[in-house]
Amino acid sequence: MERPLILVSNDDSYRAPGARYLVDRLLKLGDVVCVCPEHPQSGQSMALTVNSPLRITELPDYNGAKMYHVSGTPVDCIKLAMHHILDRRPALVATGINHGSNSAINVLYSGTMGAAMEGAAFGIPSIGFSLTDHSWEADFSPCLRAIDILCEAALKYRMPVDTALNVNVPNIKTEPKGMKICVPCRGLWNDEYKEYLDPYGRKFYWLTGQFENLEPDNRETDEWALAHELVSVVPVGIERTAGSVPQIDWLPEAIERYNTELKR
Amino acid sequence: MERPLILVSNDDSYRAPGARYLVDRLLKLGDVVCVCPEHPQSGQSMALTVNSPLRITELPDYNGAKMYHVSGTPVDCIKLAMHHILDRRPALVATGINHGSNSAINVLYSGTMGAAMEGAAFGIPSIGFSLTDHSWEADFSPCLRAIDILCEAALKYRMPVDTALNVNVPNIKTEPKGMKICVPCRGLWNDEYKEYLDPYGRKFYWLTGQFENLEPDNRETDEWALAHELVSVVPVGIERTAGSVPQIDWLPEAIERYNTELKR
C-alpha cells in the first residue's frame, strides 16, 4: 500500500533544526516532502506574495525526505507545494517545529500557524507544532510523543473542514506531564517597541514587549497548560466568522492515549 | 465635548485614493489620524515586522486629518499608531477603502482586514471596508452610506470583544440595493501561479488565479450579496478558535436603517 504523503513547512526557514526534527518523526508515518521558506519568516501570519515573483529551489534529500525552499512566505510554500511541487495530494500538512511559542494571541501572527491554516484551507488535515524555546539549539525531544500521536490520529481520522490544530509544547527538560485541549489565553503585548536614534538623529523602532496574561487563573487556557508542563492543543478555525469551530471527534481519544502512555 | 478619535489604515499605502475617501467621510464623525503603509502591502494578512526596524514619517495634513506612513505592514501601522503616534485611545479603527474585494476566503490574506483585526485585538471597535474594484481610479461613492451608518453605530454602541466587521461594497455605478449580514462564501483559488522562464532558463512563478465559488446558490454568503448588488457585512472573530463570534446587537438595526434610507 502507498504510504501517505506528508507536507512539512515552517516559518523559521529550511535551515531550522525544528523542521528537521519534525521530518525525522514523520518519516515513520509516510513519505515526507519539506517545503520551507528560504529566509526566516517569523510573524508572517497568512501573508502571501502578490507583487513579486517566487522561486522554488530543490535541495539535497534529508534522511529520505525531499527538501525544497521557496523565496517567499509560509503560505507561499504551501501554495507552491500544492500547485508545482507535489505529485499527489498530501494526507497531512505538519508545520514547525516552531522555535518559540505560538500560544495565546501569537497564533494570529505566526507564520508556522499561517502555513497550517493554509493547509486547512486546501482541505488537508493540518497541525502546527511549536516548542516554547526560541533557541536554535533547542532540545525538541519533549515534542516527540505529541507529534507521533496527533499526526497518526490525523492521518487515520482526518479533520473537520476549515480546522487546524495549534500544538504548543513546554520547554522542559523531561517529558511533558500530559496533553490538554485548550482555548487560546486572552492577553496582550505591552511596551511593544524599543525606540532608537539612527546616526543622523532620526528615530526608528523595533518590535519587542512582554506578554501580559489577562486570565492567569483560567485553567482552560494554553498558557495555563504550558505553565503546568502540559502540551496545549488548540483547535483553530480558519473561517474567522460566526459559527463555532467543529468538534474534532478523535482528539479527546488521542489526548487520552498520550496521557495514558505517560503513566506507564 | 471632545470629538471621538478615529484611526484609519489600509494595505494599499498612504497614496491610495480609497484611504482618502474614507478619511473624508470620517472627518464628519470625529478627529481622524491616518497611518498607512509607505508601500503597498496587499496580501499581508496580520504579518508584522520582527526582524528589521520601522520608521514613522509624518506627512502634510489632509483636509484636517493627521497623516503618517510607516515602513511596514498594516499591523505594524496599527501597533505603532497605538504606541507611538496617537495621544489618546481611538474610539474606532476604520481600514480601507480597499481597492478590491476582501470577501470570502480573501479575508484571511487581506492586509486591510489584518489591520482591522489588529484594532479588534486592541479592544477597539474596528471595521474594514472594501470596494470590489481594483482600479486606482475607482469610484468609491457606492461606499458612502455604509461607511456613515456603520461607523456612526460602532462609535455609539461599540463592538463585542475580539470581533471586527468585514464590509464589502459592490462595484456598481449606482447606490447598492441594500446591506446584508453574511457568512464568508466557501471557495478556493484555482491555477494559482503563472509560470515563467527567466533570461537564464530558470523557472519562476507569479501568483494569480480564479476564485471558484463552492456554494453559488447559498443566499447567506457575501459573494451572493455582492452579486446581487448588496453591501455584505461579515462579523469576523479574531480568536480563531472554538466558540462562536458574539452577536453584534446593533448591527441588524444599522442594516435596517441603511435599507430604509434607500427606499426613501
Coordinates of C-alpha atoms in Angstrom, one line a residue:
Chain A
M1 CA 0.0 0.0 0.0
E2 CA 1.2 3.5 -0.8
R3 CA 2.5 5.4 2.2
P4 CA 0.6 8.6 2.9
L5 CA 2.3 11.8 1.7
I6 CA 3.1 14.4 4.4
L7 CA 3.9 18.0 3.6
V8 CA 6.1 19.8 6.1
S9 CA 6.7 23.6 6.3
N10 CA 7.6 26.2 8.9
D11 CA 8.4 29.9 9.2
D12 CA 12.0 29.6 10.6
S13 CA 13.4 28.7 7.2
Y14 CA 14.7 25.4 5.7
R15 CA 17.8 25.7 7.9
A16 CA 15.8 25.4 11.1
P17 CA 16.6 22.3 13.3
G18 CA 12.9 22.2 14.3
A19 CA 11.8 21.4 10.8
R20 CA 14.3 18.6 10.5
Y21 CA 13.2 17.1 13.8
L22 CA 9.7 17.1 12.6
V23 CA 10.7 15.5 9.3
D24 CA 12.5 12.7 11.1
R25 CA 9.5 11.9 13.2
L26 CA 7.1 11.9 10.2
L27 CA 9.3 9.7 8.1
K28 CA 8.0 6.9 10.3
L29 CA 4.4 7.7 9.2
G30 CA 4.8 8.4 5.5
D31 CA 6.6 9.9 2.6
V32 CA 7.7 13.4 3.5
V33 CA 8.3 16.5 1.3
C34 CA 9.6 19.5 3.2
V35 CA 9.0 23.0 1.6
C36 CA 10.2 25.8 3.8
P37 CA 10.9 29.5 3.3
E38 CA 14.4 30.3 2.1
H39 CA 14.7 33.0 4.8
P40 CA 13.2 33.3 8.3
Q41 CA 9.5 34.4 8.1
S42 CA 8.5 34.8 11.8
G43 CA 5.4 36.9 12.3
Q44 CA 4.3 36.5 8.7
S45 CA 0.8 35.2 9.6
M46 CA -1.0 34.2 6.4
A47 CA 0.8 36.7 4.3
L48 CA 1.3 35.8 0.6
T49 CA 3.4 37.3 -2.1
V50 CA 1.4 39.1 -4.8
N51 CA 3.7 41.9 -6.0
S52 CA 6.8 39.9 -6.8
P53 CA 7.8 36.5 -8.4
L54 CA 8.7 33.4 -6.4
R55 CA 11.4 30.8 -6.9
I56 CA 11.4 27.1 -5.9
T57 CA 14.8 25.6 -5.2
E58 CA 15.3 21.8 -4.8
L59 CA 17.8 20.9 -2.0
P60 CA 19.6 17.6 -1.3
D61 CA 17.3 15.0 0.3
Y62 CA 17.4 14.7 4.1
N63 CA 17.1 11.2 5.5
G64 CA 14.9 10.2 2.6
A65 CA 12.7 13.3 2.7
K66 CA 12.5 15.6 -0.4
M67 CA 13.6 19.1 0.5
Y68 CA 12.8 22.5 -1.1
H69 CA 13.0 26.1 -0.3
V70 CA 10.7 28.9 -1.6
S71 CA 11.7 32.6 -1.8
G72 CA 8.5 33.7 0.0
T73 CA 6.2 33.3 3.0
P74 CA 5.0 30.1 4.7
V75 CA 1.7 30.4 2.8
D76 CA 3.6 30.8 -0.4
C77 CA 5.4 27.5 0.5
I78 CA 2.1 25.6 0.9
K79 CA 0.5 27.1 -2.2
L80 CA 3.6 26.4 -4.4
A81 CA 3.9 22.9 -3.0
M82 CA 0.3 22.1 -3.8
H83 CA 0.4 23.6 -7.3
H84 CA 4.0 23.0 -8.5
I85 CA 6.0 20.6 -6.3
L86 CA 3.9 17.7 -5.0
D87 CA 2.9 14.9 -7.4
R88 CA -0.1 13.8 -5.3
R89 CA -2.3 15.3 -2.7
P90 CA -0.8 15.2 0.8
A91 CA -2.8 13.4 3.6
L92 CA -1.3 15.7 6.2
V93 CA 0.3 19.1 6.5
A94 CA 2.6 19.4 9.6
T95 CA 4.3 22.7 10.3
G96 CA 7.1 23.6 12.7
I97 CA 8.5 22.6 15.0
N98 CA 8.5 26.4 15.6
H99 CA 11.4 27.7 17.6
G100 CA 9.3 29.6 20.2
S101 CA 5.7 29.6 21.5
N102 CA 2.6 30.2 19.3
S103 CA 0.2 30.1 22.2
A104 CA -2.4 32.7 23.0
I105 CA -2.7 35.7 20.6
N106 CA 0.6 34.7 18.9
V107 CA -1.4 32.3 16.7
L108 CA -2.7 35.3 14.8
Y109 CA 0.8 36.4 13.7
S110 CA 2.6 33.1 13.5
G111 CA 3.9 32.1 10.0
T112 CA 4.1 28.5 11.2
M113 CA 0.4 28.6 12.0
G114 CA -0.3 30.5 8.8
A115 CA 1.1 27.6 6.9
A116 CA -1.1 25.2 8.9
M117 CA -4.2 27.3 8.2
E118 CA -3.3 27.4 4.5
G119 CA -3.2 23.6 4.6
A120 CA -6.6 23.6 6.2
A121 CA -7.8 26.0 3.5
F122 CA -6.8 23.3 1.0
G123 CA -9.0 20.8 2.9
I124 CA -6.0 18.9 4.3
P125 CA -5.7 17.8 7.9
S126 CA -3.1 20.3 9.3
I127 CA -1.2 20.6 12.5
G128 CA 1.3 23.2 13.7
F129 CA 3.8 22.3 16.3
S130 CA 5.8 24.8 18.5
L131 CA 8.2 24.5 21.3
T132 CA 8.4 27.3 23.9
D133 CA 12.1 27.8 23.3
H134 CA 13.5 30.3 20.8
S135 CA 17.0 28.8 20.8
W136 CA 18.4 27.4 17.5
E137 CA 19.9 24.6 19.7
A138 CA 16.6 23.8 21.4
D139 CA 16.0 20.2 22.5
F140 CA 12.9 19.1 20.6
S141 CA 12.5 15.7 22.4
P142 CA 9.6 16.9 24.6
C143 CA 7.6 17.2 21.3
L144 CA 8.2 13.6 20.2
R145 CA 5.2 11.8 21.6
A146 CA 2.7 14.7 20.7
I147 CA 3.9 14.6 17.1
D148 CA 3.6 10.8 16.9
I149 CA 0.2 10.5 18.4
L150 CA -1.5 13.6 16.9
C151 CA -0.1 13.0 13.4
E152 CA -1.0 9.3 13.4
A153 CA -4.6 10.1 14.5
A154 CA -5.0 13.0 12.0
L155 CA -3.8 10.6 9.2
K156 CA -6.3 8.0 10.3
Y157 CA -9.3 10.1 11.2
R158 CA -8.7 13.3 9.2
M159 CA -10.0 16.7 10.5
P160 CA -13.2 18.7 10.3
V161 CA -13.4 21.2 7.5
D162 CA -11.6 24.6 7.9
T163 CA -9.9 23.5 11.2
A164 CA -6.3 23.1 12.1
L165 CA -4.5 22.3 15.4
N166 CA -2.2 24.6 17.2
V167 CA 0.1 22.4 19.4
N168 CA 2.5 24.0 21.9
V169 CA 5.0 22.0 23.9
P170 CA 6.5 23.3 27.1
N171 CA 10.3 23.8 27.1
I172 CA 11.1 21.4 29.9
K173 CA 14.0 19.0 30.0
T174 CA 11.8 16.0 30.7
E175 CA 8.7 14.6 29.1
P176 CA 5.6 16.9 29.5
K177 CA 3.2 15.8 32.2
G178 CA 0.3 15.4 29.8
M179 CA -1.7 16.9 26.9
K180 CA -4.8 19.0 27.1
I181 CA -7.4 20.7 24.7
C182 CA -7.3 24.4 25.5
V183 CA -8.6 27.7 24.5
P184 CA -6.2 30.5 23.5
C185 CA -5.3 32.6 26.5
R186 CA -6.6 36.2 26.4
G187 CA -3.7 38.6 26.7
L188 CA -1.8 41.4 25.1
W189 CA 1.7 42.7 24.4
N190 CA 2.9 45.7 26.3
D191 CA 5.7 48.2 25.5
E192 CA 5.8 46.8 22.1
Y193 CA 8.6 49.0 20.5
K194 CA 12.1 49.8 21.5
E195 CA 12.9 53.3 20.3
Y196 CA 16.4 54.2 18.8
L197 CA 18.1 57.1 17.2
D198 CA 20.0 56.5 13.9
P199 CA 23.4 58.1 13.4
Y200 CA 21.6 61.1 11.9
G201 CA 19.3 61.7 14.8
R202 CA 16.2 60.2 13.3
K203 CA 14.0 57.9 15.3
F204 CA 13.4 54.2 14.5
Y205 CA 11.5 51.4 16.3
W206 CA 12.0 47.7 16.8
L207 CA 9.2 45.4 17.9
T208 CA 9.6 43.8 21.4
G209 CA 7.5 43.6 24.5
Q210 CA 6.1 41.4 27.3
F211 CA 3.1 39.2 27.0
E212 CA 0.5 40.1 29.7
N213 CA -1.7 37.2 30.6
L214 CA -5.2 38.6 31.2
E215 CA -6.6 35.4 32.7
P216 CA -3.8 33.7 34.7
D217 CA -6.2 31.7 36.8
N218 CA -8.2 30.2 33.9
R219 CA -7.2 26.5 33.7
E220 CA -8.7 26.1 30.2
T221 CA -6.1 28.3 28.5
D222 CA -3.0 27.2 26.6
E223 CA -0.8 29.4 28.8
W224 CA -2.1 27.7 31.9
A225 CA -1.4 24.3 30.4
L226 CA 2.2 25.3 29.3
A227 CA 2.9 26.8 32.7
H228 CA 1.9 23.4 34.2
E229 CA 4.2 21.4 31.9
L230 CA 1.3 20.2 29.7
V231 CA 1.2 20.1 25.9
S232 CA -1.6 22.5 24.8
V233 CA -3.8 21.6 21.8
V234 CA -6.0 24.4 20.5
P235 CA -8.4 23.7 17.6
V236 CA -8.2 26.7 15.3
G237 CA -10.9 27.7 12.8
I238 CA -9.8 29.4 9.6
E239 CA -13.2 30.8 8.8
R240 CA -12.8 33.7 11.2
T241 CA -16.6 34.3 11.4
A242 CA -19.8 33.4 13.1
G243 CA -20.3 29.8 13.9
S244 CA -18.1 27.7 16.1
V245 CA -15.2 25.5 15.2
P246 CA -16.4 22.0 14.7
Q247 CA -15.6 19.3 17.3
I248 CA -12.8 17.0 16.5
D249 CA -14.2 13.7 17.5
W250 CA -10.9 11.8 17.7
L251 CA -9.0 14.4 19.6
P252 CA -10.1 13.5 23.2
E253 CA -9.1 9.9 22.5
A254 CA -5.7 10.9 21.1
I255 CA -5.1 13.0 24.2
E256 CA -6.2 10.2 26.5
R257 CA -3.8 7.9 24.7
Y258 CA -1.0 10.4 25.2
N259 CA -1.8 10.8 28.9
T260 CA -2.2 7.0 29.4
E261 CA 1.1 6.3 27.7
L262 CA 2.8 8.7 30.1
K263 CA 1.6 6.8 33.1
R264 CA 3.2 3.6 32.1
Chain B
M1 CA -17.4 67.7 24.1
E2 CA -14.3 66.1 22.7
R3 CA -14.8 64.6 19.3
P4 CA -14.0 60.8 19.1
L5 CA -10.6 59.9 17.7
I6 CA -10.7 57.6 14.6
L7 CA -7.7 55.7 13.4
V8 CA -7.6 55.0 9.6
S9 CA -5.3 52.5 8.0
N10 CA -5.2 50.3 4.9
D11 CA -2.9 48.0 2.9
D12 CA -2.8 49.9 -0.4
S13 CA -0.4 52.5 1.0
Y14 CA -0.9 56.2 2.1
R15 CA -1.1 57.1 -1.6
A16 CA -4.3 55.1 -2.1
P17 CA -7.4 57.2 -3.0
G18 CA -9.5 54.7 -1.1
A19 CA -7.9 55.8 2.2
R20 CA -8.5 59.4 1.5
Y21 CA -12.1 58.8 0.6
L22 CA -12.5 57.0 3.9
V23 CA -10.8 59.9 5.8
D24 CA -13.1 62.4 4.2
R25 CA -16.2 60.5 5.3
L26 CA -14.9 60.0 8.9
L27 CA -14.0 63.7 9.4
K28 CA -17.7 64.2 9.8
L29 CA -17.7 61.9 12.8
G30 CA -14.6 62.7 14.7
D31 CA -10.9 63.7 14.7
V32 CA -9.0 61.5 12.2
V33 CA -5.5 60.2 12.2
C34 CA -4.5 58.2 9.1
V35 CA -1.5 55.8 9.5
C36 CA -0.9 53.8 6.3
P37 CA 2.0 51.7 5.0
E38 CA 4.6 53.5 3.0
H39 CA 4.4 50.9 0.3
P40 CA 1.6 48.6 -1.0
Q41 CA 1.0 45.6 1.4
S42 CA -1.7 43.7 -0.3
G43 CA -1.9 40.1 0.9
Q44 CA 0.0 40.8 4.1
S45 CA -2.7 39.4 6.4
M46 CA -1.7 40.0 10.0
A47 CA 2.0 39.9 9.2
L48 CA 4.2 42.1 11.5
T49 CA 7.8 43.1 11.2
V50 CA 10.1 41.4 13.8
N51 CA 13.5 41.2 12.0
S52 CA 14.0 44.8 11.0
P53 CA 13.4 48.3 12.3
L54 CA 10.5 50.5 11.4
R55 CA 10.2 54.2 10.7
I56 CA 7.3 56.6 11.2
T57 CA 7.1 59.5 8.8
E58 CA 4.7 62.5 9.3
L59 CA 3.1 63.8 6.1
P60 CA 1.2 67.0 5.4
D61 CA -2.3 67.1 6.9
Y62 CA -5.1 66.1 4.6
N63 CA -8.4 68.1 4.9
G64 CA -7.7 68.4 8.7
A65 CA -6.7 64.7 9.2
K66 CA -3.2 64.0 10.5
M67 CA -1.3 61.7 8.0
Y68 CA 1.6 59.3 8.6
H69 CA 3.2 56.5 6.8
V70 CA 5.0 53.5 8.4
S71 CA 7.7 51.4 6.7
G72 CA 6.0 48.1 7.4
T73 CA 2.8 46.1 7.3
P74 CA -0.8 47.2 8.1
V75 CA -0.5 45.5 11.5
D76 CA 2.7 47.5 12.1
C77 CA 0.8 50.7 11.3
I78 CA -1.9 49.9 14.0
K79 CA 0.7 48.9 16.6
L80 CA 2.9 51.9 16.0
A81 CA -0.1 54.2 16.0
M82 CA -1.3 52.9 19.3
H83 CA 2.2 53.0 21.0
H84 CA 3.9 56.0 19.3
I85 CA 1.6 58.2 17.3
L86 CA -1.8 58.7 18.9
D87 CA -2.1 60.8 22.0
R88 CA -5.3 59.2 23.2
R89 CA -7.1 55.9 22.6
P90 CA -9.1 55.8 19.4
A91 CA -12.8 55.1 19.6
L92 CA -12.8 53.4 16.2
V93 CA -10.4 51.8 13.8
A94 CA -11.6 52.0 10.2
T95 CA -9.5 50.4 7.4
G96 CA -9.6 50.7 3.6
I97 CA -11.4 51.5 1.5
N98 CA -9.6 48.6 -0.1
H99 CA -9.1 48.7 -3.8
G100 CA -10.6 45.3 -4.5
S101 CA -12.8 42.7 -2.8
N102 CA -12.0 41.1 0.6
S103 CA -15.0 38.8 0.5
A104 CA -14.9 35.0 1.1
I105 CA -11.5 33.4 1.8
N106 CA -9.7 36.7 0.9
V107 CA -10.4 37.9 4.4
L108 CA -7.6 35.6 5.6
Y109 CA -5.0 37.2 3.4
S110 CA -6.1 40.8 3.4
G111 CA -3.8 43.4 4.9
T112 CA -6.7 45.8 5.2
M113 CA -8.6 43.2 7.3
G114 CA -5.4 42.4 9.1
A115 CA -5.3 46.0 10.3
A116 CA -8.9 45.8 11.4
M117 CA -8.3 42.6 13.3
E118 CA -5.3 44.2 15.0
G119 CA -7.6 47.1 16.0
A120 CA -10.0 44.5 17.5
A121 CA -7.1 42.8 19.3
F122 CA -6.5 46.2 21.0
G123 CA -10.2 46.1 22.0
I124 CA -11.2 48.9 19.7
P125 CA -14.3 48.7 17.5
S126 CA -12.9 48.0 14.1
I127 CA -14.3 47.9 10.6
G128 CA -12.7 47.1 7.3
F129 CA -14.2 48.5 4.1
S130 CA -13.5 47.2 0.6
L131 CA -14.9 48.0 -2.9
T132 CA -14.9 45.3 -5.5
D133 CA -12.9 47.3 -7.9
H134 CA -9.1 47.1 -8.1
S135 CA -8.7 50.3 -10.1
W136 CA -6.7 53.2 -8.6
E137 CA -9.4 55.5 -10.1
A138 CA -12.3 53.5 -8.6
D139 CA -15.5 55.5 -7.8
F140 CA -15.9 55.0 -4.1
S141 CA -19.3 56.7 -3.8
P142 CA -21.2 53.4 -3.5
C143 CA -19.4 53.0 -0.1
L144 CA -20.6 56.3 1.3
R145 CA -23.8 55.4 3.1
A146 CA -22.3 52.1 4.5
I147 CA -19.4 54.0 6.0
D148 CA -21.6 56.7 7.5
I149 CA -24.1 54.3 9.1
L150 CA -21.8 51.6 10.3
C151 CA -19.1 53.9 11.7
E152 CA -21.7 56.1 13.5
A153 CA -23.3 53.0 15.0
A154 CA -19.9 51.4 16.0
L155 CA -18.9 54.7 17.7
K156 CA -22.2 54.8 19.6
Y157 CA -22.6 51.2 20.5
R158 CA -19.1 49.8 20.3
M159 CA -18.4 46.1 19.4
P160 CA -18.2 42.8 21.2
V161 CA -14.8 41.7 22.2
D162 CA -12.4 40.2 19.6
T163 CA -14.8 41.0 16.7
A164 CA -14.4 43.2 13.7
L165 CA -16.6 43.8 10.6
N166 CA -15.6 42.9 7.1
V167 CA -17.7 45.2 4.8
N168 CA -17.6 44.7 1.0
V169 CA -19.3 47.1 -1.4
P170 CA -20.3 46.0 -4.9
N171 CA -18.6 47.9 -7.7
I172 CA -21.8 49.3 -9.3
K173 CA -22.2 52.8 -10.7
T174 CA -25.4 53.4 -8.6
E175 CA -26.2 53.1 -5.0
P176 CA -26.2 49.4 -3.7
K177 CA -29.6 47.9 -3.4
G178 CA -29.2 47.2 0.4
M179 CA -26.9 45.8 3.0
K180 CA -26.9 42.3 4.5
I181 CA -25.2 40.3 7.3
C182 CA -23.5 37.4 5.6
V183 CA -21.2 34.5 6.1
P184 CA -18.0 34.3 4.1
C185 CA -18.6 32.3 0.9
R186 CA -16.8 28.9 0.8
G187 CA -14.5 28.8 -2.2
L188 CA -11.0 28.4 -3.4
W189 CA -8.5 29.8 -5.9
N190 CA -7.5 27.7 -8.9
D191 CA -4.5 27.8 -11.2
E192 CA -2.8 30.0 -8.7
Y193 CA 0.6 30.5 -10.3
K194 CA 1.7 31.7 -13.7
E195 CA 5.0 30.1 -14.7
Y196 CA 7.8 32.0 -16.4
L197 CA 11.4 31.4 -17.6
D198 CA 14.0 34.0 -16.6
P199 CA 16.6 35.0 -19.2
Y200 CA 18.8 32.2 -18.0
G201 CA 16.3 29.5 -18.4
R202 CA 15.3 29.2 -14.7
K203 CA 11.6 28.9 -13.7
F204 CA 9.8 31.5 -11.6
Y205 CA 6.2 31.8 -10.5
W206 CA 3.7 34.7 -10.0
L207 CA 0.5 34.4 -8.0
T208 CA -2.7 34.7 -10.0
G209 CA -5.8 32.6 -10.4
Q210 CA -9.6 32.5 -10.4
F211 CA -11.9 32.3 -7.4
E212 CA -14.2 29.3 -7.6
N213 CA -17.4 29.8 -5.6
L214 CA -18.3 26.4 -4.0
E215 CA -21.7 27.5 -2.9
P216 CA -23.1 29.8 -5.6
D217 CA -26.7 29.1 -4.6
N218 CA -26.3 30.0 -0.9
R219 CA -28.0 33.3 -0.3
E220 CA -26.3 33.8 3.0
T221 CA -22.8 34.3 1.6
D222 CA -21.0 37.6 0.9
E223 CA -20.4 36.6 -2.7
W224 CA -24.2 36.1 -3.2
A225 CA -24.9 39.5 -1.7
L226 CA -22.2 41.3 -3.8
A227 CA -23.5 39.5 -7.0
H228 CA -27.0 40.9 -6.1
E229 CA -25.7 44.4 -5.7
L230 CA -25.9 44.4 -1.9
V231 CA -23.3 45.5 0.6
S232 CA -22.1 42.4 2.5
V233 CA -21.3 42.7 6.2
V234 CA -19.4 39.8 7.8
P235 CA -18.7 39.8 11.5
V236 CA -15.2 38.4 11.9
G237 CA -13.7 36.8 15.1
I238 CA -10.0 37.2 15.8
E239 CA -9.8 34.4 18.3
R240 CA -9.7 31.7 15.6
T241 CA -10.9 29.0 17.9
A242 CA -13.8 27.1 19.4
G243 CA -16.7 29.3 20.4
S244 CA -18.8 31.4 18.1
V245 CA -18.3 35.1 17.3
P246 CA -20.6 37.1 19.6
Q247 CA -23.7 38.7 18.3
I248 CA -23.5 42.4 17.5
D249 CA -26.7 43.7 18.9
W250 CA -26.8 46.9 17.0
L251 CA -25.9 45.5 13.6
P252 CA -29.4 44.4 12.4
E253 CA -30.7 47.9 13.3
A254 CA -27.9 49.7 11.4
I255 CA -28.6 47.5 8.4
E256 CA -32.3 48.2 8.7
R257 CA -31.5 51.9 8.8
Y258 CA -29.4 51.5 5.6
N259 CA -32.1 49.7 3.8
T260 CA -34.8 52.0 5.0
E261 CA -32.9 55.1 3.9
L262 CA -32.5 53.6 0.4
K263 CA -36.3 53.3 0.0
R264 CA -36.9 57.0 0.5

